[in-house]
Coordinates of C-alpha atoms and ligand atoms in Angstrom, one line a residue:
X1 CA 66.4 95.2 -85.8
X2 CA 68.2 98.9 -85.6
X3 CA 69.2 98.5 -88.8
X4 CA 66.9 99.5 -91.7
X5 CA 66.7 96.5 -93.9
X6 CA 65.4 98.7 -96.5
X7 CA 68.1 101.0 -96.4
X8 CA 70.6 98.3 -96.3
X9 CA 69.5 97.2 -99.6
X10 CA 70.3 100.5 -101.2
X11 CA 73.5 100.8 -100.0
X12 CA 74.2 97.4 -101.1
X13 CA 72.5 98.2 -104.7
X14 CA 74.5 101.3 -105.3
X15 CA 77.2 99.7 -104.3
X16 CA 77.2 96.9 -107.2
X17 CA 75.2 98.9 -109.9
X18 CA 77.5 102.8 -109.0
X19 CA 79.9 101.7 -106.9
X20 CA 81.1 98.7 -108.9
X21 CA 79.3 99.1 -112.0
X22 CA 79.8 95.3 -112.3
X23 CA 79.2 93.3 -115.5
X24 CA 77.6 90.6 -117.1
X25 CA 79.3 87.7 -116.0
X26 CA 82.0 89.1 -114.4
X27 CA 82.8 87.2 -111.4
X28 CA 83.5 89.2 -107.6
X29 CA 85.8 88.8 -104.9
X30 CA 84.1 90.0 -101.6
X31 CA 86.3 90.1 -98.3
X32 CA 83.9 91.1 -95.6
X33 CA 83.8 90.7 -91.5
X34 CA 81.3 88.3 -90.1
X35 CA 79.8 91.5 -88.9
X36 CA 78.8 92.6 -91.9
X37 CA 76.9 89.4 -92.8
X38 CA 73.3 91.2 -93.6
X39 CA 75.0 93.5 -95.8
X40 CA 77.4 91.0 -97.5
X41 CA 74.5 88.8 -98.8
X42 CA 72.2 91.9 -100.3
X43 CA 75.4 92.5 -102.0
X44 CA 75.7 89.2 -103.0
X45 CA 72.0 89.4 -104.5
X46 CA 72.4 92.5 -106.1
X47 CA 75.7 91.5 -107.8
X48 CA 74.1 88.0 -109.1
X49 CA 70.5 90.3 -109.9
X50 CA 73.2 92.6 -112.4
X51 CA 74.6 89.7 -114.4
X52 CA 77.5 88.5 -112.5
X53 CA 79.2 85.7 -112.7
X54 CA 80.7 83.8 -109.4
X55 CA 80.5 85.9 -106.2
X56 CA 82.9 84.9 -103.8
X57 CA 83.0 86.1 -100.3
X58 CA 86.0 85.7 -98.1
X59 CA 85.4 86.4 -94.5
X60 CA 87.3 87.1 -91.4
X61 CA 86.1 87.5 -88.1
X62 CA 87.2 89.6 -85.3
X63 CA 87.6 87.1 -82.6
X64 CA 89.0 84.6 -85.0
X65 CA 91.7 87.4 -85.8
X66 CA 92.6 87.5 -81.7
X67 CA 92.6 83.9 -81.4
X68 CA 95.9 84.6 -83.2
X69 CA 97.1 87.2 -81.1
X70 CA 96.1 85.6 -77.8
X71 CA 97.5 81.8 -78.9
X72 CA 100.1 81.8 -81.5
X73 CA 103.6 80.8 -81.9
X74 CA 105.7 84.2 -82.1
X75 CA 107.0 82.2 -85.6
X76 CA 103.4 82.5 -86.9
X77 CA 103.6 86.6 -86.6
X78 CA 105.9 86.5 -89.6
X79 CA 103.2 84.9 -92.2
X80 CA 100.4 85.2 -94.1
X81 CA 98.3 83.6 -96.2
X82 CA 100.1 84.1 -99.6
X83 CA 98.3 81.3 -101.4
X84 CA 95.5 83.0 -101.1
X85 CA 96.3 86.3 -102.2
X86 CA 98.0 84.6 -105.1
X87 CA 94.6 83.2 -105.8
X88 CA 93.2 86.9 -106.2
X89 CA 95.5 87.9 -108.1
X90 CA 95.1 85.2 -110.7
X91 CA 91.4 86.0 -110.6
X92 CA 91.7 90.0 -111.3
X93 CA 93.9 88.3 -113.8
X94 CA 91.1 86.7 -115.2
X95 CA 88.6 89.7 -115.6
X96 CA 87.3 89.5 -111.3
X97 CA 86.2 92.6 -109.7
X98 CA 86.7 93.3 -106.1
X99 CA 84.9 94.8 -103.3
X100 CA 85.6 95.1 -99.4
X101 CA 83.1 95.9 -97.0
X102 CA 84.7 97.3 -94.2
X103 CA 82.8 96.4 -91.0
X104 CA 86.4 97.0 -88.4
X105 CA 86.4 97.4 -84.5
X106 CA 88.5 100.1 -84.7
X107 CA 90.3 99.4 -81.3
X108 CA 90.1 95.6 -81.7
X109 CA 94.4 95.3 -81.4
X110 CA 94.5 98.3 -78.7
X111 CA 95.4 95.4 -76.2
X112 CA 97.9 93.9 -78.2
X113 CA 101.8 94.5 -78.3
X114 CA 102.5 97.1 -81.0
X115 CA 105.7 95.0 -82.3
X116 CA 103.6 92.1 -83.2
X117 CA 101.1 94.0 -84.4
X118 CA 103.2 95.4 -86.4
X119 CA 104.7 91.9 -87.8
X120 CA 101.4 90.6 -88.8
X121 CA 100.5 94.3 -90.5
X122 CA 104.4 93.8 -92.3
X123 CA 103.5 90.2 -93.5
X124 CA 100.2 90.6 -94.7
X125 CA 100.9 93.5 -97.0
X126 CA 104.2 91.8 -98.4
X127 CA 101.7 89.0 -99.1
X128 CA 98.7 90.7 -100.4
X129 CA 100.8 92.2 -103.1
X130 CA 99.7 89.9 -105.9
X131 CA 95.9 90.9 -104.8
X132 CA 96.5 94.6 -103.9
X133 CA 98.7 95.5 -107.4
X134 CA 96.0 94.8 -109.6
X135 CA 93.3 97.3 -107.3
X136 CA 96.6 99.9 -106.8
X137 CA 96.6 99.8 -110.8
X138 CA 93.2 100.0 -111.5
X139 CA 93.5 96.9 -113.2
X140 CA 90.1 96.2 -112.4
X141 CA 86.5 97.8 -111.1
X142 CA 86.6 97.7 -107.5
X143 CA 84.7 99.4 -104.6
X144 CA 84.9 99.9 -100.9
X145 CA 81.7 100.6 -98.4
X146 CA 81.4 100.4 -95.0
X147 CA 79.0 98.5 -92.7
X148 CA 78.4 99.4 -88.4
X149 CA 79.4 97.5 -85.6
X150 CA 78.2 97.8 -82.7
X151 CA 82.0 98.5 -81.2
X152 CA 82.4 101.2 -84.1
X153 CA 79.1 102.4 -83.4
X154 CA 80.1 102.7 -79.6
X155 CA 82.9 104.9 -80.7
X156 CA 81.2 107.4 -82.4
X157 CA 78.0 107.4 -80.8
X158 CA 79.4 107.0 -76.9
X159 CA 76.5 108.5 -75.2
X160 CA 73.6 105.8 -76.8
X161 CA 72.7 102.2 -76.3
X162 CA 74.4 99.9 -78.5
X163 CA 71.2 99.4 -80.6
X164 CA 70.5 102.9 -80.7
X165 CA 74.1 103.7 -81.7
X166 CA 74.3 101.4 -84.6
X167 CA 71.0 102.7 -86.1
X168 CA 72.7 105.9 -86.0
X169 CA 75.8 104.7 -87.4
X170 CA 74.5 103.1 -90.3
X171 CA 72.1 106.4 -91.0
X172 CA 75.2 108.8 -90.6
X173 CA 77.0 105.9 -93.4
X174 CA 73.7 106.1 -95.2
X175 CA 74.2 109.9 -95.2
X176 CA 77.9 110.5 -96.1
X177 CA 77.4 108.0 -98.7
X178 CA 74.7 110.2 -100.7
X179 CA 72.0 107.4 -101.0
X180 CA 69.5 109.3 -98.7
X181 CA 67.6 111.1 -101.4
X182 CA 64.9 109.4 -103.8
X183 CA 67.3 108.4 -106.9
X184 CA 70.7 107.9 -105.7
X185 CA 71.8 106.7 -108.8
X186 CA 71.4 110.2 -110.1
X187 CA 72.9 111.8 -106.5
X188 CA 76.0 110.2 -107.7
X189 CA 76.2 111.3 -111.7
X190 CA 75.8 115.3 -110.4
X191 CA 78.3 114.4 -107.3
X192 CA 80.7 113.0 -110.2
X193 CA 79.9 116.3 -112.4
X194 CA 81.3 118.8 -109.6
X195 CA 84.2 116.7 -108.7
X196 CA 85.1 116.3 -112.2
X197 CA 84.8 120.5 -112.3
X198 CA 87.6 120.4 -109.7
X199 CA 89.8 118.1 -111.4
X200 CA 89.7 119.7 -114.9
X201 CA 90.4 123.2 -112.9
X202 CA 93.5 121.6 -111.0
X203 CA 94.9 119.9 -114.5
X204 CA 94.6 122.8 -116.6
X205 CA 96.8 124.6 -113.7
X206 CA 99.3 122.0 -113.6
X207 CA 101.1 123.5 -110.8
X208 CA 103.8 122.1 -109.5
X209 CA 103.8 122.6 -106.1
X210 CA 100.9 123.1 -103.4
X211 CA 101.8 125.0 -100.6
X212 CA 99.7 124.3 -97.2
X213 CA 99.5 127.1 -94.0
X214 CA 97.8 126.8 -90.8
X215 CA 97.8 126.2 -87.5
X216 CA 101.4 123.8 -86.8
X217 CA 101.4 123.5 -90.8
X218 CA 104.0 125.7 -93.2
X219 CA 104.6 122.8 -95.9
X220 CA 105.6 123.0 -99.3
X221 CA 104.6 119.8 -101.1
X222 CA 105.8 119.5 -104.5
X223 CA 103.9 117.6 -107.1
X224 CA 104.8 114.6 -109.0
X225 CA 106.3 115.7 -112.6
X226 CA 103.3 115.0 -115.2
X227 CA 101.0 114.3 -111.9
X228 CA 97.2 114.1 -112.9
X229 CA 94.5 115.1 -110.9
X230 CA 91.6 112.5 -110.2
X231 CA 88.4 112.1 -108.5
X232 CA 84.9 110.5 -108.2
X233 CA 84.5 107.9 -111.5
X234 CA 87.3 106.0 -112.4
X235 CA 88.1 104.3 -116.0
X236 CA 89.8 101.2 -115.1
X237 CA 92.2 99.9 -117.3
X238 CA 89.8 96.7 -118.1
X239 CA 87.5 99.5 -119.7
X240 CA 84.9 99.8 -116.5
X241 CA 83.8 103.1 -115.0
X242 CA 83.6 103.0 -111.4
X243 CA 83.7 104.6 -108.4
X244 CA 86.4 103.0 -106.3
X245 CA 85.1 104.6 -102.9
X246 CA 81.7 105.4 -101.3
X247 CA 81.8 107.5 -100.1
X248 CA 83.6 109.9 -102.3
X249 CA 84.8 114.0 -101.8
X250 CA 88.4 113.8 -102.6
X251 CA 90.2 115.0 -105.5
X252 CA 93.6 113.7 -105.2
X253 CA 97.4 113.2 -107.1
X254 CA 100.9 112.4 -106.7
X255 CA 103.1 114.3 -104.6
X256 CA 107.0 114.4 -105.4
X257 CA 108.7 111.8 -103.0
X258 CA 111.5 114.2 -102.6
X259 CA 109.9 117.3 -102.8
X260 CA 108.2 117.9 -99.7
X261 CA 109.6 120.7 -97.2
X262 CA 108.1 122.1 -93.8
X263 CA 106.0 121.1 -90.8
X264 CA 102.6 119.5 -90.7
X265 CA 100.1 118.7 -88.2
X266 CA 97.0 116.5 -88.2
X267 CA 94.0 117.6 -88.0
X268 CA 91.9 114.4 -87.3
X269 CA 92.8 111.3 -85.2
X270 CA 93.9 108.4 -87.4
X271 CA 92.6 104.7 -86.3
X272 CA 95.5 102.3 -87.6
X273 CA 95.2 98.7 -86.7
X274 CA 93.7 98.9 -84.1
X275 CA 95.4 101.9 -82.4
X276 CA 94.4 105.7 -82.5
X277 CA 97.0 107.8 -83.6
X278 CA 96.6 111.3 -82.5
X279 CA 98.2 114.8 -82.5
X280 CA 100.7 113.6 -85.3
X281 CA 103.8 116.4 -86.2
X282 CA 105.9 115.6 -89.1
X283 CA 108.8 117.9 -90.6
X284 CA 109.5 116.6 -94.1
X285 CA 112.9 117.1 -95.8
X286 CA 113.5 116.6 -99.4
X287 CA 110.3 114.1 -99.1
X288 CA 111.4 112.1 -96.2
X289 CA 110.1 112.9 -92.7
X290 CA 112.9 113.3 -90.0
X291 CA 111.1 114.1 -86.9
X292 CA 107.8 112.5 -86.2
X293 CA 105.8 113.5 -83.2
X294 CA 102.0 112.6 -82.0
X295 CA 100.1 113.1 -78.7
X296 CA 98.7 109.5 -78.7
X297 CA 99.9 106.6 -80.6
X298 CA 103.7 107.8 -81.5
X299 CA 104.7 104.4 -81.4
X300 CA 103.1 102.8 -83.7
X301 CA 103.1 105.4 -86.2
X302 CA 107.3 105.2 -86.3
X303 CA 106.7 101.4 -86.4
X304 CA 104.5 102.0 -89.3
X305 CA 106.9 104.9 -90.9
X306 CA 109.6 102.2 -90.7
X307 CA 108.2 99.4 -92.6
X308 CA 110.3 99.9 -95.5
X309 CA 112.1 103.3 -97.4
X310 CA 109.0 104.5 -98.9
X311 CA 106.9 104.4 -95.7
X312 CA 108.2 107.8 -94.4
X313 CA 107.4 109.0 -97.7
X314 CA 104.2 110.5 -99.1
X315 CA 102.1 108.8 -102.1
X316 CA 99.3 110.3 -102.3
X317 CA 97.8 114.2 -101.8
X318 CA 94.3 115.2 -101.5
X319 CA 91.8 117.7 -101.7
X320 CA 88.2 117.7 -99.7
X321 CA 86.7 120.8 -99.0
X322 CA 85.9 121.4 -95.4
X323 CA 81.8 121.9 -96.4
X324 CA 81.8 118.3 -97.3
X325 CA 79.0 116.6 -95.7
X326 CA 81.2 114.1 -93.7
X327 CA 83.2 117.3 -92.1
X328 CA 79.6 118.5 -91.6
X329 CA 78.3 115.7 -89.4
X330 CA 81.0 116.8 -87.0
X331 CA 81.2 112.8 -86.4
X332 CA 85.0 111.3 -85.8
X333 CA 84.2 107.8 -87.8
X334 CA 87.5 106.3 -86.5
X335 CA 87.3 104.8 -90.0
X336 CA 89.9 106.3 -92.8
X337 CA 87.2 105.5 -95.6
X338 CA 85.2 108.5 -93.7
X339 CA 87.5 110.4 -91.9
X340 CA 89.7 110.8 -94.9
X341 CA 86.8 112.4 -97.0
X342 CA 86.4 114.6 -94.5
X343 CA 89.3 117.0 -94.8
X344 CA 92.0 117.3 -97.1
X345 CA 94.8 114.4 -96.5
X346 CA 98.4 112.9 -97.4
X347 CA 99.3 109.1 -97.4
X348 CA 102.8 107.7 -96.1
X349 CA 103.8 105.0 -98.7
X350 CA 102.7 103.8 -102.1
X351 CA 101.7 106.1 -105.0
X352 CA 98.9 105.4 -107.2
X353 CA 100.5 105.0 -110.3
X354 CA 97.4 106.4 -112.7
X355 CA 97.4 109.7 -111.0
X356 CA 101.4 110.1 -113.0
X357 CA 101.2 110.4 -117.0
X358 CA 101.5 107.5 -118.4
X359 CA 101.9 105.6 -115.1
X360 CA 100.9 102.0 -115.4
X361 CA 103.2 101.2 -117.9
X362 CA 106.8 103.1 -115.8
X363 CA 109.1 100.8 -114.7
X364 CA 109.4 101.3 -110.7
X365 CA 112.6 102.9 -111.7
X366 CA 110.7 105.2 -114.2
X367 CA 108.3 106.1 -111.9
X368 CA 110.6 106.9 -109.1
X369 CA 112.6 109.7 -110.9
X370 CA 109.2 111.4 -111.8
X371 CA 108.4 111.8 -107.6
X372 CA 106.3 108.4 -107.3
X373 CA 106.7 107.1 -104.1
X374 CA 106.8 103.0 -103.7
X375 CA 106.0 101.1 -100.7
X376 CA 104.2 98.0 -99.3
X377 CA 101.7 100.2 -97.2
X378 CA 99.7 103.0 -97.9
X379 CA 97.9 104.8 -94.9
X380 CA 96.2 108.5 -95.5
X381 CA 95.8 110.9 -92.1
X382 CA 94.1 114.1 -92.2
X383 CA 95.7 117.7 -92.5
X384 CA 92.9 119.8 -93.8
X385 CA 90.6 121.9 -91.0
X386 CA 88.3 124.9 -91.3
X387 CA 91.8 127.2 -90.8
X388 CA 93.8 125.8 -93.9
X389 CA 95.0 127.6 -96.8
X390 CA 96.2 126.4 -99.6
X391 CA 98.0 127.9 -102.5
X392 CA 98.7 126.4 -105.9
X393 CA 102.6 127.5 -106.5
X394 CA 103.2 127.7 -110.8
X395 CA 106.8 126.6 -112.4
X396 CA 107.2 130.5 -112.2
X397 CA 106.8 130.5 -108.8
X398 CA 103.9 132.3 -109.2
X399 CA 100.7 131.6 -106.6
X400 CA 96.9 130.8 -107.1
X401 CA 95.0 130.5 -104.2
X402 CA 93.3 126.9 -104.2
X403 CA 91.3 126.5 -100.8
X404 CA 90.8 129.6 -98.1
X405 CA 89.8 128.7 -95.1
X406 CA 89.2 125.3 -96.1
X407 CA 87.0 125.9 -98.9
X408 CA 87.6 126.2 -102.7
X409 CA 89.1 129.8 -103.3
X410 CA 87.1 129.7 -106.9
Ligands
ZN1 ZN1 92.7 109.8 -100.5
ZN2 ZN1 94.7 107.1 -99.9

C-alpha cells in the first residue's frame, strides 16, 4: 500500500465534517472514479458517522468511459444520460448535498478525435444542467477533493515508480489541502480568517475594473456591476456553511462579459478532457475573445470557445497569490482543482450568479445587463505568475495597486 490509510481518512473526514459540513440526515450524492474506491468508502463512513442520511455513490470508470469512444455509434456522441441528471436535480431539490471526488487520467481522451470529444463534452453539460444549476447556485453544500491515480501520478511525478509516485501524489494532495498539521479542523478556520481579510479589503474597494500587466498580458478586465468578492466558506442558500473546494486560495468575482479589453497569456498548462492546452493567447474585445492562440492544444480550445455564445466569454475572475502553497510545490497537477489555486485565473463561460448582488434571484436577462456571463461550460486557465501586476482601477479611474509581483500589494 503507497497510500497512507491513515491519511486517507483525514482527507476523507475533513472533507464531510469542513469540506461539506454535512447534516443530520441529509442525504449525499457522491460521483467518484472506480479509482478512487478507498477514498469513496471512508467518505462514505464519515458522512454516515456525521448523521447523514442516504449516501449515494455514482461511479464511472475510465475504461468504461473509452469503451464508448473505441465502440460506439457516431449517433450515441450526441447523448447523455439526462434521466439521471434529472434525478440529481430532484434530490438537491429535496435537501441532498453533493460531493465529487476527482480521481481523472488527465490524458485519458489524448487518443481520441477532438470533434467527438467535443460532442460528448457538448451533450453531457446540456444534460447535467438540472444537476449542475443547483451546485452553480449554491443551492446546496457541496465539495470537491481529489484522489491519485497512478496515470495522474505518472504525470506529475515522471521520474518515480508508479507506487512511489502515487504516495507522492497523494502527500503533495495531502499538503495543498492543509490537513498535514495536527488539527486540521482549525488549519481551515484561520485559512478561512485571512481569505475572508482579502475579500472584505476587495469589497470595501469596489473597483470596477482590475487591470492585469506582464509578460504577453496588458488586459483591462472590467467588473461585473454590483460584483461581490468571495472566498474560502460559503453560505449556501439552504443555510449550510461550506467550503465548496479543497483545496482552497482563491478569492474570486464576476467579470463584466463585455468589458474586457487587451491581451492575455497563460501562465500554466490547462488539462481539458483529456487534452493539455498550452501556451494559450487571447485578445478580448468588449468581452468576447477574437483571436485565440496556444502552443499545444489550439484546437480544442476553439472547439471549446465555440460551444455556445457565452463560451468565448469570461465568468469568473480570481485572485491567488503567487506564495500559495500549491504555487510553492512548483508541481504542474494537470488537475484545474490544483492548478487553478495556484495562480490567479479567469474562466470562459458561466458566471456564478452569488458573486453579483442579488444574483440568485436575476432573471438571465437581468443578470446579463449587469456583465454576468451565461453558458453551458465553465472552464478556469491560469494567468497569474511571479511577474504579474495587478492594479485595482476606481469609477474615477483612479488606481490601487492590488498584487506586485504576484503578491498582495497590502
Ligand atoms: Zn476559481
Ligand atoms: Zn472556476
Amino acid at each position: 500500500m503507497t497510500i497512507d490509510p491513515q491519511k486517507l481518512d483525514r482527507l476523507a473526514e475533513v472533507a464531510v465534517r469542513t469540506g461539506l459540513n454535512i447534516q443530520e440526515g441529509q442525504d449525499l450524492i457522491l460521483t467518484a472514479s472506480t479509482a478512487a474506491l478507498p477514498l469513496v468508502r471512508r467518505v462514505v463512513a464519515h458522512a454516515y458517522k456525521a448523521g447523514a442520511g442516504v449516501v449515494t455513490p455514482i461511479l464511472s470508470d475510465d475504461e468504461v468511459t473509452l469503451a464508448r469512444f473505441e465502440n460506439a455509434s457516431d449517433q450515441s456522441f450526441d447523448k447523455a444520460a439526462g434521466w439521471l441528471f434529472e434525478g440529481m436535480g430532484q434530490a438537491f431539490k429535496d435537501g441532498a448535498a453533493r460531493m465529487a471526488i476527482k480521481a481523472d487520467n488527465p490524458m485519458l481522451l489524448a487518443g481520441q478525435d477532438p470533434d467527438i470529444v467535443g460532442r460528448v463534452s457538448k451533450a453531457s453539460s446540456i444534460a447535467a444542467k438540472p444537476a449542475m444549476d443547483p451546485v452553480v447556485g449554491m443551492e446546496v453544500n457541496w465539495n470537491i477533493i481529489a484522489y491519485p491515480t497512478p496515470e495522474w501520478a505518472a504525470m506529475v511525478f515522471p521520474d518515480l515508480e508508479p507506487d512511489a509516485a502515487q504516495g507522492a501524489l497523494m502527500d503533495a494532495i495531502f499538503a495543498a489541502s492543509r490537513v498535514a498539521g495536527d488539527d486540521p479542523v482549525q488549519n481551515w478556520a484561520d485559512h478561512t480568517v485571512e481569505l475572508k481579510k482579502r475579500v472584505d479589503w476587495l469589497n470595501d474597494h469596489a473597483f470596477t475594473a482590475l487591470h492585469y500587466a506582464g509578460p504577453g498580458t496588458d488586459l483591462m478586465l472590467g467588473l461585473a456591476d454590483g460584483h461581490i468578492w468571495k472566498g474560502g466558506a460559503t453560505l449556501g442558500k439552504n443555510g449550510v456553511v461550506f467550503q465548496p473546494n479543497i483545496p482552497t486560495e482563491e478569492v474570486f468575482t464576476c467579470p463584466h462579459a463585455f468589458k474586457v479589453d487587451g491581451t492575455v497569456s497563460s501562465t500554466k498548462p490547462l488539462a481539458h478532457n483529456g487534452t493539455v492546452i498550452d501556451g494559450i493567447q487571447v485578445r478580448f474585445e468588449a468581452g468576447r475573445i477574437v483571436d485565440a492562440t496556444a502552443t499545444s492544444g489550439e484546437e480544442v480550445l476553439r472547439k471549446l470557445m465555440a460551444t455556445d455564445d457565452g463560451a468565448s466569454r469570461i465568468g469568473e475572475v480570481a485572485l491567488v497569490p503567487h506564495s500559495s502553497p500549491i504555487s510553492q510545490s512548483g508541481l504542474l497537477y494537470y488537475n484545474t482543482l490544483f492548478d487553478e489555486n495556484a495562480a490567479s485565473h479567469i474562466a470562459l463561460g458561466q458566471c456564478y450568479a452569488d458573486t453579483i448582488e442579488g444574483g440568485g434571484t436575476l432573471s438571465p436577462e437581468e443578470l446579463k445587463q449587469r456583465g454576468g456571463n451565461g453558458s453551458i461550460i465553465h472552464v478556469d486557465w491560469m494567468i497569474g505568475s511571479g511577474q504579474i501586476d495587478i492594479d485595482g482601477v476606481g469609477a474615477d479611474g483612479s488606481r490601487t495597486p492590488v498584487m506586485r509581483a504576484g503578491e498582495w500589494a497590502s
